[in-house]
Amino acid sequence: MRIAVVSDSHGSWREAEQALAALKPLDLLLFAGDYYRDPWRWAQREKVRVAAVIGNCDWGARGPEEELLELGGTRILLTHGHRYGAKWGLERLLFRGLEAGVKAVVFGHTHVPVATYGEGGLLLFNPGSPSHPRGGNGGSIGLLEVERGLITPRLYKIDELKARRAGQSAAKIHFDDRDEMSYNI
């Protein structure tokens, strides 16, 4: 199962849309909040299912703050992260994931891409922001490939995905000096 992950588009969906085109085919889009309305028109046009949550900038939007998902035999928690202090550390997100019995917590809020593992091999995954990046990383989105309990997370720079669409190769964001991380949990 190929799952695109986007967060914090803040009304600027065009960057995400261009990058998502380079990741096709997709089975699902996870949207981790801040402009909850952004992914729906694209998903309808592309015939891709969406699971989305609201974030701290989704004033008046009606949507869930959290979603517990069963995807490819794997339980994933989708949340924005602001209620768990994501800007100040990942501990509360880790504890929430352990409490929920999931294999991965997908979150946003910080606008900084993260793919790391905590206690029990729990994946903490933030795609960053496609249009309002922080931390000097440039715009980014994520991809989770889920198969038989194996989650392979990937983080991509928007500019590199655009280059892929133009026929050049796209590099993944490196984390821990590896191109990608897989963890059988």
Short mmCIF file of C-alpha atoms in Angstrom, two decimals:
data_model
loop_
_atom_site.label_atom_id
_atom_site.label_comp_id
_atom_site.label_asym_id
_atom_site.label_seq_id
_atom_site.Cartn_x
_atom_site.Cartn_y
_atom_site.Cartn_z
CA MET A 1 0.00 0.00 0.00
CA ARG A 2 1.42 3.38 -1.05
CA ILE A 3 0.37 6.18 1.29
CA ALA A 4 1.26 9.81 0.57
CA VAL A 5 1.61 12.02 3.65
CA VAL A 6 1.14 15.81 3.62
CA SER A 7 0.75 18.35 6.41
CA ASP A 8 0.68 22.09 6.93
CA SER A 9 -0.18 23.22 3.41
CA HIS A 10 -1.89 26.34 4.82
CA GLY A 11 -3.99 26.96 1.72
CA SER A 12 -1.08 26.53 -0.71
CA TRP A 13 -1.91 23.12 -2.18
CA ARG A 14 -0.21 23.61 -5.55
CA GLU A 15 3.25 22.59 -4.29
CA ALA A 16 1.85 19.40 -2.77
CA GLU A 17 -0.15 18.61 -5.89
CA GLN A 18 2.89 18.87 -8.16
CA ALA A 19 4.95 16.67 -5.85
CA LEU A 20 2.21 14.07 -5.42
CA ALA A 21 2.07 13.60 -9.18
CA ALA A 22 5.63 12.22 -9.04
CA LEU A 23 4.65 9.63 -6.40
CA LYS A 24 1.80 8.00 -8.34
CA PRO A 25 0.29 5.48 -8.07
CA LEU A 26 -1.10 6.16 -4.60
CA ASP A 27 -3.64 4.22 -2.57
CA LEU A 28 -4.29 6.82 0.13
CA LEU A 29 -3.41 10.34 1.23
CA LEU A 30 -2.92 11.11 4.92
CA PHE A 31 -3.28 14.82 5.70
CA ALA A 32 -2.02 15.80 9.17
CA GLY A 33 -3.82 19.13 9.46
CA ASP A 34 -3.53 22.86 8.94
CA TYR A 35 -5.89 23.65 6.14
CA TYR A 36 -8.05 20.58 6.40
CA ARG A 37 -9.93 21.57 3.25
CA ASP A 38 -6.84 21.53 1.00
CA PRO A 39 -6.55 17.86 -0.09
CA TRP A 40 -10.17 17.01 -0.84
CA ARG A 41 -10.62 18.44 -4.35
CA TRP A 42 -7.30 16.94 -5.50
CA ALA A 43 -8.18 13.54 -4.02
CA GLN A 44 -11.59 13.50 -5.70
CA ARG A 45 -10.07 14.38 -9.08
CA GLU A 46 -7.26 11.81 -8.68
CA LYS A 47 -9.57 9.16 -7.19
CA VAL A 48 -7.39 8.75 -4.10
CA ARG A 49 -8.89 8.11 -0.68
CA VAL A 50 -8.11 10.64 2.08
CA ALA A 51 -7.82 10.40 5.85
CA ALA A 52 -7.39 13.85 7.38
CA VAL A 53 -7.36 15.60 10.74
CA ILE A 54 -7.70 19.23 11.74
CA GLY A 55 -4.81 21.28 13.09
CA ASN A 56 -4.43 24.41 15.18
CA CYS A 57 -5.01 26.67 12.14
CA ASP A 58 -8.23 24.95 11.04
CA TRP A 59 -10.57 27.43 12.70
CA GLY A 60 -14.17 26.44 12.18
CA ALA A 61 -13.34 23.31 10.18
CA ARG A 62 -15.30 20.22 11.07
CA GLY A 63 -13.09 17.20 11.21
CA PRO A 64 -11.47 14.83 13.68
CA GLU A 65 -8.45 15.80 15.77
CA GLU A 66 -7.16 12.22 15.63
CA GLU A 67 -7.76 9.17 13.48
CA LEU A 68 -6.81 5.60 14.37
CA LEU A 69 -6.36 3.81 11.06
CA GLU A 70 -5.90 0.17 10.09
CA LEU A 71 -3.87 0.21 6.86
CA GLY A 72 -2.39 -2.85 5.25
CA GLY A 73 -2.68 -4.75 8.53
CA THR A 74 -0.89 -1.95 10.37
CA ARG A 75 -2.38 0.45 12.93
CA ILE A 76 -1.42 4.11 12.44
CA LEU A 77 -2.36 7.17 14.50
CA LEU A 78 -2.90 10.36 12.50
CA THR A 79 -2.84 13.64 14.45
CA HIS A 80 -1.67 17.20 13.90
CA GLY A 81 0.63 17.20 16.91
CA HIS A 82 -0.13 20.57 18.51
CA ARG A 83 -2.05 18.94 21.37
CA TYR A 84 1.04 16.86 22.15
CA GLY A 85 3.61 19.67 22.16
CA ALA A 86 5.33 18.46 18.98
CA LYS A 87 7.31 21.71 18.69
CA TRP A 88 8.98 21.02 22.04
CA GLY A 89 9.67 17.30 21.71
CA LEU A 90 8.26 13.99 20.58
CA GLU A 91 7.82 12.30 23.96
CA ARG A 92 4.08 12.96 24.30
CA LEU A 93 3.48 11.76 20.74
CA LEU A 94 5.46 8.62 21.51
CA PHE A 95 3.44 7.98 24.68
CA ARG A 96 0.16 8.54 22.82
CA GLY A 97 1.24 6.08 20.14
CA LEU A 98 2.21 3.46 22.70
CA GLU A 99 -1.08 4.00 24.52
CA ALA A 100 -3.02 3.57 21.27
CA GLY A 101 -1.11 0.41 20.35
CA VAL A 102 -0.05 1.66 16.92
CA LYS A 103 3.06 0.99 14.85
CA ALA A 104 3.34 4.59 13.61
CA VAL A 105 2.30 8.09 14.61
CA VAL A 106 1.90 10.48 11.66
CA PHE A 107 1.86 14.14 12.66
CA GLY A 108 2.56 17.67 11.46
CA HIS A 109 2.58 21.10 13.14
CA THR A 110 6.36 21.66 13.19
CA HIS A 111 6.77 22.07 9.39
CA VAL A 112 10.02 20.08 9.79
CA PRO A 113 10.36 16.59 8.26
CA VAL A 114 11.06 13.80 10.76
CA ALA A 115 11.31 10.02 10.49
CA THR A 116 12.55 8.44 13.69
CA TYR A 117 11.87 5.46 15.90
CA GLY A 118 11.04 5.48 19.58
CA GLU A 119 10.44 2.90 22.25
CA GLY A 120 9.21 -0.43 20.96
CA GLY A 121 10.12 0.48 17.38
CA LEU A 122 7.27 3.01 17.14
CA LEU A 123 7.71 5.17 14.03
CA LEU A 124 7.23 8.93 14.49
CA PHE A 125 6.72 10.47 11.05
CA ASN A 126 6.24 14.10 10.04
CA PRO A 127 6.29 14.99 6.32
CA GLY A 128 7.21 18.64 6.97
CA SER A 129 5.33 21.24 4.92
CA PRO A 130 5.15 21.44 1.12
CA SER A 131 4.71 25.22 1.06
CA HIS A 132 5.78 26.70 4.41
CA PRO A 133 8.91 24.76 5.46
CA ARG A 134 10.98 25.48 8.53
CA GLY A 135 14.43 24.40 9.60
CA GLY A 136 16.14 25.11 6.28
CA ASN A 137 14.87 21.90 4.69
CA GLY A 138 12.78 23.29 1.83
CA GLY A 139 9.26 22.07 1.13
CA SER A 140 8.66 18.37 1.67
CA ILE A 141 6.11 15.57 1.70
CA GLY A 142 6.26 11.94 2.77
CA LEU A 143 5.46 8.46 1.57
CA LEU A 144 4.74 5.37 3.66
CA GLU A 145 4.85 2.00 1.99
CA VAL A 146 3.04 -0.58 4.10
CA GLU A 147 3.25 -4.25 3.30
CA ARG A 148 2.75 -7.26 5.61
CA GLY A 149 3.48 -5.27 8.77
CA LEU A 150 6.57 -3.59 7.30
CA ILE A 151 6.45 0.21 7.14
CA THR A 152 8.99 1.92 4.90
CA PRO A 153 8.98 5.70 5.46
CA ARG A 154 10.38 8.12 2.91
CA LEU A 155 10.71 11.89 3.00
CA TYR A 156 10.99 13.83 -0.26
CA LYS A 157 11.94 17.39 -1.06
CA ILE A 158 9.34 19.11 -3.24
CA ASP A 159 11.94 20.49 -5.66
CA GLU A 160 13.43 17.05 -6.20
CA LEU A 161 10.02 15.52 -6.92
CA LYS A 162 9.39 18.26 -9.46
CA ALA A 163 12.73 17.36 -11.06
CA ARG A 164 11.64 13.71 -11.19
CA ARG A 165 8.53 14.73 -13.11
CA ALA A 166 10.81 16.62 -15.51
CA GLY A 167 12.79 13.42 -16.12
CA GLN A 168 15.58 13.85 -13.61
CA SER A 169 16.08 11.55 -10.63
CA ALA A 170 14.67 12.64 -7.27
CA ALA A 171 16.71 12.27 -4.12
CA LYS A 172 15.13 11.47 -0.82
CA ILE A 173 15.85 13.54 2.27
CA HIS A 174 18.60 11.73 4.12
CA PHE A 175 18.07 10.91 7.74
CA ASP A 176 20.60 9.03 9.84
CA ASP A 177 22.82 8.80 6.74
CA ARG A 178 20.43 6.36 5.07
CA ASP A 179 18.27 6.88 2.00
CA GLU A 180 15.33 5.14 3.61
CA MET A 181 14.48 3.36 6.80
CA SER A 182 12.48 0.16 7.08
CA TYR A 183 11.52 -1.41 10.33
CA ASN A 184 9.52 -4.59 10.72
CA ILE A 185 7.26 -3.95 13.69
#
